[in-house]
C-alpha positions as CSV (number, residue, x, y, z in Angstrom):
1,M,0.0,0.0,0.0
2,L,1.3,3.5,-1.0
3,L,0.3,6.9,0.4
4,L,1.3,9.7,-1.9
5,G,1.4,13.1,-0.1
6,E,1.2,15.7,1.0
7,G,0.5,18.0,-1.8
8,T,-2.2,19.9,-3.6
9,V,-4.4,17.2,-5.1
10,I,-6.1,18.0,-8.4
11,T,-8.5,15.1,-8.8
12,R,-10.5,15.8,-12.0
13,N,-13.4,14.6,-9.9
14,P,-16.2,17.3,-10.0
15,A,-17.4,16.2,-6.6
16,Q,-14.1,17.1,-5.0
17,P,-11.9,18.9,-7.6
18,M,-9.1,20.0,-5.4
19,I,-7.7,19.1,-1.9
20,T,-5.2,21.4,-0.3
21,R,-2.6,19.5,1.7
22,G,-4.0,16.2,0.4
23,A,-3.0,12.7,-0.3
24,V,-3.8,9.6,-2.5
25,V,-3.7,6.1,-1.1
26,M,-3.2,3.2,-3.5
27,D,-3.5,-0.5,-2.8
28,G,-2.2,-2.7,-5.6
29,K,-3.4,-1.3,-9.0
30,T,-6.2,0.7,-7.5
31,I,-6.8,4.0,-5.7
32,I,-8.6,3.3,-2.4
33,A,-8.7,6.8,-0.8
34,V,-8.3,10.5,-1.7
35,G,-8.5,13.1,1.0
36,G,-6.6,15.1,3.6
37,Y,-3.1,14.0,4.3
38,D,-3.3,13.9,8.1
39,E,-6.5,12.0,8.0
40,L,-5.3,9.4,5.5
41,K,-1.9,9.0,7.2
42,A,-3.7,8.2,10.5
43,K,-6.2,5.8,8.8
44,Y,-3.4,3.9,6.9
45,P,-0.4,4.0,9.3
46,D,1.3,1.0,7.6
47,A,1.2,2.5,4.1
48,T,4.6,3.3,2.5
49,V,4.7,7.1,2.2
50,I,5.9,8.6,-1.1
51,N,6.8,12.2,-0.3
52,A,5.1,14.7,-2.7
53,H,7.0,17.6,-1.0
54,G,3.9,19.8,-1.1
55,K,3.7,19.8,-4.9
56,L,0.8,19.1,-7.3
57,I,-0.6,15.6,-7.3
58,M,-2.6,14.8,-10.4
59,P,-4.0,12.0,-12.5
60,A,-1.5,10.8,-15.1
61,F,-2.0,11.9,-18.7
62,I,-3.4,10.0,-21.7
63,N,-2.2,10.4,-25.3
64,A,-5.0,9.5,-27.8
65,H,-2.8,9.2,-30.9
66,H,1.0,8.5,-30.9
67,H,3.5,7.1,-33.3
68,I,6.2,5.1,-31.6
69,Y,7.9,4.2,-34.9
70,S,8.9,7.9,-35.4
71,A,11.1,8.1,-32.3
72,L,14.5,7.5,-33.9
73,A,14.0,10.2,-36.5
74,R,14.8,12.9,-33.9
75,G,17.7,14.9,-35.3
76,L,17.8,12.9,-38.6
77,A,18.6,14.9,-41.7
78,L,18.1,12.9,-44.9
79,P,20.0,13.8,-48.1
80,N,18.0,15.4,-50.9
81,Y,14.9,15.7,-48.6
82,N,13.2,19.0,-49.2
83,P,9.4,18.3,-49.1
84,T,7.0,20.9,-50.5
85,N,3.8,19.2,-49.6
86,F,2.4,16.5,-47.2
87,N,2.6,13.6,-49.6
88,E,6.3,14.4,-50.1
89,I,6.8,14.3,-46.3
90,L,5.1,10.9,-46.1
91,E,7.1,9.4,-49.0
92,G,10.4,11.1,-48.3
93,M,10.5,10.6,-44.5
94,W,7.9,8.4,-42.8
95,F,7.3,5.7,-45.5
96,Y,11.0,5.6,-46.1
97,L,11.7,5.3,-42.4
98,D,9.2,2.6,-41.6
99,N,10.3,0.5,-44.6
100,N,13.7,0.3,-42.9
101,L,12.6,-0.5,-39.3
102,N,13.3,-4.0,-38.0
103,R,12.8,-5.7,-34.7
104,N,15.7,-4.0,-33.1
105,S,14.8,-0.5,-34.2
106,V,11.2,-1.1,-33.2
107,W,12.4,-2.0,-29.7
108,A,14.6,1.0,-29.6
109,S,11.8,3.3,-30.8
110,A,9.5,1.9,-28.1
111,V,12.1,2.3,-25.3
112,A,12.7,5.9,-26.3
113,T,9.0,6.7,-26.5
114,Y,7.9,5.0,-23.3
115,M,10.8,6.6,-21.4
116,A,9.6,10.0,-22.6
117,C,6.0,9.1,-21.7
118,I,6.8,8.3,-18.1
119,E,9.1,11.3,-17.7
120,N,6.2,13.5,-19.0
121,G,3.6,11.8,-16.8
122,V,1.8,9.8,-19.5
123,T,0.8,6.3,-18.5
124,T,-1.8,5.5,-21.3
125,I,-1.3,5.8,-25.0
126,F,-3.1,4.8,-28.3
127,D,-0.3,4.1,-30.8
128,H,-0.4,3.7,-34.6
129,H,2.5,1.6,-35.7
130,A,4.3,0.7,-39.0
131,S,7.6,-1.1,-39.5
132,Y,7.4,-2.6,-43.0
133,G,11.1,-3.7,-42.7
134,E,9.8,-6.3,-40.2
135,T,6.1,-6.5,-39.7
136,A,5.5,-9.9,-38.0
137,G,5.6,-9.8,-34.2
138,S,6.4,-6.0,-34.1
139,L,3.3,-5.2,-32.0
140,S,4.4,-7.7,-29.4
141,V,7.9,-6.2,-29.3
142,I,6.2,-2.8,-28.5
143,G,3.8,-4.5,-26.0
144,D,6.7,-6.1,-24.1
145,V,8.4,-2.7,-23.7
146,A,5.1,-1.1,-22.7
147,K,4.8,-3.6,-19.9
148,E,8.4,-3.1,-18.8
149,F,7.9,0.7,-18.5
150,G,4.3,0.5,-17.2
151,V,2.5,2.4,-20.0
152,R,-1.0,1.1,-20.8
153,S,-1.1,0.8,-24.6
154,C,-3.7,0.3,-27.3
155,L,-1.7,-0.9,-30.3
156,C,-2.3,-1.5,-34.0
157,Y,-0.4,-1.9,-37.2
158,E,-0.9,0.5,-40.1
159,V,-2.3,-1.4,-43.1
160,S,-1.5,0.2,-46.5
161,D,-1.2,-0.7,-50.1
162,R,1.9,1.3,-50.5
163,N,4.3,-1.7,-50.5
164,G,2.2,-4.1,-52.5
165,Q,-0.2,-7.0,-51.8
166,E,2.2,-9.2,-49.7
167,A,3.1,-6.4,-47.4
168,M,-0.5,-5.4,-47.0
169,E,-1.5,-8.9,-46.1
170,A,1.3,-9.2,-43.6
171,A,0.1,-6.0,-41.9
172,V,-3.4,-7.3,-41.7
173,A,-2.1,-10.6,-40.2
174,E,-0.2,-8.7,-37.6
175,N,-3.3,-6.8,-36.4
176,V,-5.2,-10.1,-36.3
177,R,-2.5,-11.9,-34.5
178,F,-2.0,-9.2,-31.9
179,G,-5.7,-8.8,-31.3
180,K,-6.0,-12.5,-30.5
181,T,-2.9,-12.3,-28.3
182,V,-4.5,-9.6,-26.2
183,K,-7.9,-11.3,-26.1
184,E,-6.3,-14.5,-24.8
185,A,-3.8,-13.0,-22.4
186,E,-3.9,-13.5,-18.7
187,P,-4.2,-10.4,-16.4
188,E,-0.8,-8.7,-16.3
189,D,0.9,-5.8,-14.5
190,I,-0.1,-3.3,-17.2
191,E,-3.0,-3.7,-19.6
192,L,-2.7,-3.9,-23.4
193,A,-5.5,-3.4,-25.9
194,A,-5.8,-3.9,-29.6
195,I,-7.4,-2.0,-32.4
196,F,-7.1,-2.6,-36.2
197,G,-4.7,-0.1,-37.8
198,L,-5.4,1.5,-41.3
199,H,-3.2,4.1,-42.8
200,A,-5.5,6.4,-44.8
201,S,-8.1,6.3,-47.5
202,F,-5.7,7.2,-50.3
203,T,-3.4,4.1,-49.6
204,L,-6.3,1.7,-49.2
205,S,-8.1,0.2,-52.2
206,P,-11.6,-1.2,-52.0
207,A,-10.2,-4.7,-52.3
208,T,-7.9,-4.1,-49.4
209,L,-10.7,-2.8,-47.2
210,D,-12.8,-5.8,-48.2
211,Y,-9.9,-8.1,-47.2
212,V,-9.5,-6.3,-43.9
213,R,-13.2,-6.8,-43.0
214,T,-13.1,-10.5,-43.8
215,Q,-10.0,-11.0,-41.7
216,N,-11.2,-8.9,-38.8
217,T,-13.2,-11.7,-37.3
218,D,-12.8,-10.5,-33.7
219,G,-14.6,-7.3,-34.6
220,L,-11.9,-4.8,-33.6
221,G,-12.5,-1.2,-34.1
222,Y,-10.3,0.8,-36.5
223,H,-7.6,3.4,-36.0
224,I,-7.1,5.5,-39.2
225,H,-5.9,8.8,-40.4
226,V,-8.7,10.8,-42.1
227,A,-8.3,13.9,-44.3
228,E,-5.0,14.8,-42.7
229,G,-3.9,16.3,-46.0
230,I,-6.2,17.7,-48.7
231,S,-4.8,15.1,-51.1
232,D,-6.7,12.4,-49.1
233,E,-10.0,14.1,-50.0
234,E,-9.0,14.8,-53.6
235,D,-7.9,11.1,-54.1
236,S,-11.2,9.8,-52.8
237,I,-13.3,12.2,-54.9
238,V,-11.4,11.3,-58.1
239,K,-11.3,7.5,-57.5
240,Y,-14.6,6.9,-55.8
241,G,-16.8,10.0,-56.5
242,K,-17.2,10.6,-52.8
243,R,-15.4,12.3,-49.9
244,V,-13.2,10.3,-47.4
245,V,-15.7,10.0,-44.5
246,N,-18.5,9.1,-46.9
247,R,-16.3,6.4,-48.4
248,L,-15.3,5.0,-45.0
249,Y,-18.9,5.0,-43.9
250,D,-19.9,3.0,-47.0
251,E,-17.0,0.6,-46.4
252,G,-18.2,-0.1,-42.8
253,I,-15.1,1.4,-41.2
254,L,-16.7,4.0,-38.9
255,G,-18.4,3.4,-35.6
256,P,-18.1,3.9,-31.8
257,T,-14.9,1.8,-31.6
258,T,-13.2,3.6,-34.4
259,I,-10.6,6.4,-34.0
260,T,-10.1,8.8,-36.8
261,G,-7.0,10.9,-36.6
262,H,-6.9,14.6,-37.7
263,C,-10.1,15.1,-39.8
264,I,-8.7,18.4,-41.0
265,H,-10.4,18.7,-44.4
266,I,-13.8,17.2,-43.7
267,D,-17.0,19.1,-44.6
268,A,-20.3,19.5,-42.8
269,D,-21.7,16.3,-44.2
270,E,-18.7,14.3,-43.2
271,L,-18.9,15.8,-39.7
272,S,-22.6,14.7,-39.4
273,I,-21.6,11.1,-40.5
274,L,-19.0,11.0,-37.8
275,K,-21.6,12.1,-35.3
276,K,-24.2,9.7,-36.5
277,T,-21.8,6.8,-36.2
278,D,-20.4,8.0,-32.9
279,T,-16.9,7.7,-34.4
280,M,-14.1,9.2,-32.3
281,V,-11.8,12.0,-33.6
282,V,-8.3,12.8,-32.3
283,H,-6.7,16.3,-32.8
284,N,-2.9,16.5,-33.1
285,P,-2.2,20.3,-33.3
286,E,1.6,20.4,-33.4
287,S,1.9,17.8,-36.1
288,N,-0.7,19.5,-38.2
289,M,1.1,22.8,-38.0
290,G,4.5,21.2,-38.5
291,N,3.3,19.4,-41.7
292,A,1.5,22.6,-42.9
293,V,-1.7,20.6,-43.6
294,G,-4.1,23.0,-41.9
295,A,-6.2,22.9,-38.8
296,P,-9.5,21.1,-38.1
297,D,-12.6,22.9,-37.1
298,I,-12.6,21.9,-33.5
299,L,-15.3,24.3,-32.6
300,A,-17.7,22.8,-35.1
301,M,-16.8,19.3,-34.0
302,T,-17.4,19.9,-30.3
303,K,-20.6,21.9,-31.0
304,A,-21.9,18.9,-33.0
305,G,-21.2,16.7,-30.0
306,L,-18.4,14.6,-31.5
307,R,-16.0,12.8,-29.1
308,V,-12.8,14.6,-29.8
309,G,-9.6,13.6,-28.0
310,L,-6.1,15.0,-28.0
311,G,-3.0,13.4,-29.3
312,T,0.5,14.2,-30.4
313,D,1.0,12.1,-33.6
314,G,4.5,11.3,-32.5
315,Y,5.5,14.9,-32.4
316,T,6.1,14.8,-28.7
317,S,5.1,12.7,-25.6
318,D,4.3,15.9,-23.6
319,M,0.5,16.3,-23.4
320,L,0.7,19.7,-21.9
321,E,2.7,20.8,-24.9
322,S,-0.1,19.5,-27.1
323,Y,-2.6,21.3,-24.9
324,K,-0.8,24.6,-25.4
325,A,-0.6,24.2,-29.1
326,A,-4.3,23.2,-29.4
327,N,-5.3,26.2,-27.4
328,C,-3.5,28.5,-29.7
329,L,-4.5,26.8,-32.9
330,V,-8.3,26.8,-32.3
331,K,-8.0,30.6,-31.7
332,Y,-5.9,31.1,-34.8
333,R,-8.3,29.1,-37.0
334,S,-11.4,30.8,-35.7
335,G,-10.0,34.3,-35.3
336,L,-11.7,34.3,-31.8
337,P,-9.4,34.7,-28.8
338,N,-12.2,33.7,-26.4
339,Q,-12.5,30.2,-27.8
340,G,-10.9,26.9,-26.7
341,W,-10.8,27.5,-23.0
342,V,-13.4,24.8,-22.4
343,E,-13.1,22.6,-25.6
344,I,-9.4,21.9,-25.3
345,P,-9.1,20.8,-21.7
346,T,-12.3,18.8,-22.2
347,M,-10.4,16.9,-24.9
348,L,-7.4,16.3,-22.8
349,F,-8.9,15.6,-19.4
350,D,-12.3,14.2,-20.2
351,T,-12.6,12.6,-23.7
352,N,-9.1,11.0,-23.5
353,R,-10.1,9.5,-20.2
354,K,-13.3,8.1,-21.6
355,M,-11.5,6.7,-24.6
356,A,-9.1,4.9,-22.2
357,E,-12.0,3.6,-20.1
358,Q,-13.7,2.3,-23.3
359,F,-10.7,0.3,-24.5
360,F,-9.2,-0.8,-21.3
361,H,-12.4,-1.3,-19.2
362,I,-10.9,0.6,-16.3
363,T,-11.3,4.0,-14.7
364,T,-8.3,6.2,-15.2
365,G,-7.4,9.9,-15.6
366,I,-9.2,10.7,-12.4
367,L,-8.2,10.5,-8.7
368,T,-11.1,8.7,-7.0
369,P,-11.5,5.4,-5.1
370,G,-11.7,2.5,-7.5
371,A,-9.8,4.2,-10.3
372,A,-6.5,2.9,-11.6
373,A,-3.5,4.0,-9.5
374,D,-2.1,6.2,-12.3
375,V,-0.8,9.3,-10.4
376,I,1.9,12.0,-11.0
377,V,3.6,14.7,-9.0
378,M,4.4,18.0,-10.7
379,D,6.9,20.5,-9.5
380,Y,5.0,23.6,-10.1
381,E,5.0,26.7,-7.8
382,P,2.1,28.9,-8.7
383,P,2.9,32.7,-8.7
384,T,-0.7,33.5,-8.2
385,R,-3.6,31.9,-6.3
386,L,-4.3,28.4,-7.4
387,T,-7.9,27.2,-7.2
388,A,-10.1,24.4,-8.5
389,D,-11.5,26.9,-11.1
390,N,-8.2,28.1,-12.5
391,I,-6.0,25.0,-12.5
392,N,-6.2,24.6,-16.3
393,G,-5.0,28.2,-16.7
394,H,-2.0,27.4,-14.5
395,L,-1.1,24.3,-16.4
396,L,-1.6,26.0,-19.8
397,F,0.6,29.0,-19.1
398,G,2.9,27.8,-16.4
399,A,3.7,24.1,-16.8
400,N,4.9,21.4,-19.2
401,G,5.6,17.7,-19.1
402,M,9.1,18.2,-17.7
403,N,7.6,19.6,-14.5
404,V,6.7,15.9,-13.7
405,V,9.0,14.6,-11.0
406,T,7.2,11.4,-10.0
407,T,5.1,9.0,-12.1
408,I,3.1,6.0,-10.7
409,S,1.2,3.7,-13.0
410,N,-1.0,0.8,-11.9
411,G,0.3,1.4,-8.4
412,V,3.9,0.9,-9.2
413,V,6.4,3.8,-8.7
414,R,8.2,4.0,-12.1
415,Y,9.9,7.4,-11.7
416,Q,10.4,9.2,-8.4
417,N,12.0,12.6,-7.7
418,R,13.3,12.4,-11.3
419,Q,15.0,9.1,-10.7
420,W,14.1,5.9,-12.5
421,Q,13.0,3.0,-10.4
422,G,14.3,-0.4,-11.5
423,L,15.6,0.8,-14.9
424,D,19.0,2.0,-16.0
425,K,18.2,5.0,-18.1
426,Q,21.7,5.6,-19.4
427,A,22.3,2.0,-20.3
428,L,19.0,1.8,-22.2
429,L,19.7,5.1,-24.0
430,G,23.1,3.8,-24.9
431,E,21.5,0.8,-26.7
432,V,18.9,3.0,-28.3
433,R,21.6,5.4,-29.7
434,E,23.6,2.5,-31.1
435,I,20.6,1.2,-32.9
436,A,19.6,4.6,-34.1
437,E,23.1,5.1,-35.6
438,E,22.8,1.9,-37.5
439,L,19.4,2.9,-38.8
440,W,20.6,6.4,-39.8
441,H,23.6,4.9,-41.7
442,Q,21.1,2.6,-43.6
443,L,18.8,5.5,-44.4
444,K,21.5,7.7,-45.7
445,A,23.3,5.1,-47.7
């Protein structure tokens, strides 16, 4: 049993949103009490105390759309790579990278990403993977690293026609295999979940989508990029005489267990289809700006009642960084500085939590008895009064993921006072760098 305190507890529970000089008690994987520090210390005298040093105690973060496979590209400069549009970015960098990833580089990518997740207070992610250099078993490589680091992960493999029929079928088989592995697994220290990965409409033929449906006998939902670039919409209109969301609806891809990433260039009719099918959308603001693909109409989505979560698309593992960018981007797109104050934190702190609950069948992202013991401590000293009503403003303007000093997931202390528990960070990073050097040499050859 652990008692984390004392500190200012931000619960994300509307019934008790903030506790000054509070504590959280965890037994096994579960939170059993949240309240005043002195009261809980007296009630649980045998609990091991994790000193929060008076700092902020919060639920851990959730990333609704990540790309582990991109981790080893940090700092990479490819020769003759000067993209002028999104398709050139995909073909010149990301497709080229994932075609060269093997089991070792997938492992290294996972280590680098999960290390960053824990250090930024993220204990749950939804990842979208591709490693066409070695497809078979790659999701289990990631899953094993996820369990080692204690990051709850919903994984999938990106099916695409871009490498031909055999590669497409191997990608489908990896989704099917991993889905069955998760379904048949015994309870473990950290939960894994499975969803069926699809790249995007413009790399998926009708025959491929038909094949996916026939192979998806376990009825997994889908995780797919939608209208991230305008070319996705243009391709669908030219080839099929319909827009992307309309096409995916007709192909039976949409629904309450499907996650659509981006949805930047959708129109009002497509938005209504997403609402009608209760399909989830994930916004990835920094990636959208970095790729110069535009910005989705978040205000229209939230007004229509869509479930819109917040992700990073592999750009970072810092959800507060994504929060800041999303806040600015919704204002920039709308031209209204008074927008985004409610919509963006709802995405991060409410919708992401509900997505995690749906796929992992647990309560997380909230500090309340019965919830998963996913808790972080942030070293943040407010220069002005901190209240339950203004905590989001403090986080938006005063904090980022590197303020996290302690991360607990499923009741296990993974990272305490900026020190890793049970893992040798430098040794692992040394291995990661060696593998990255080999990959870079291969990519630049």
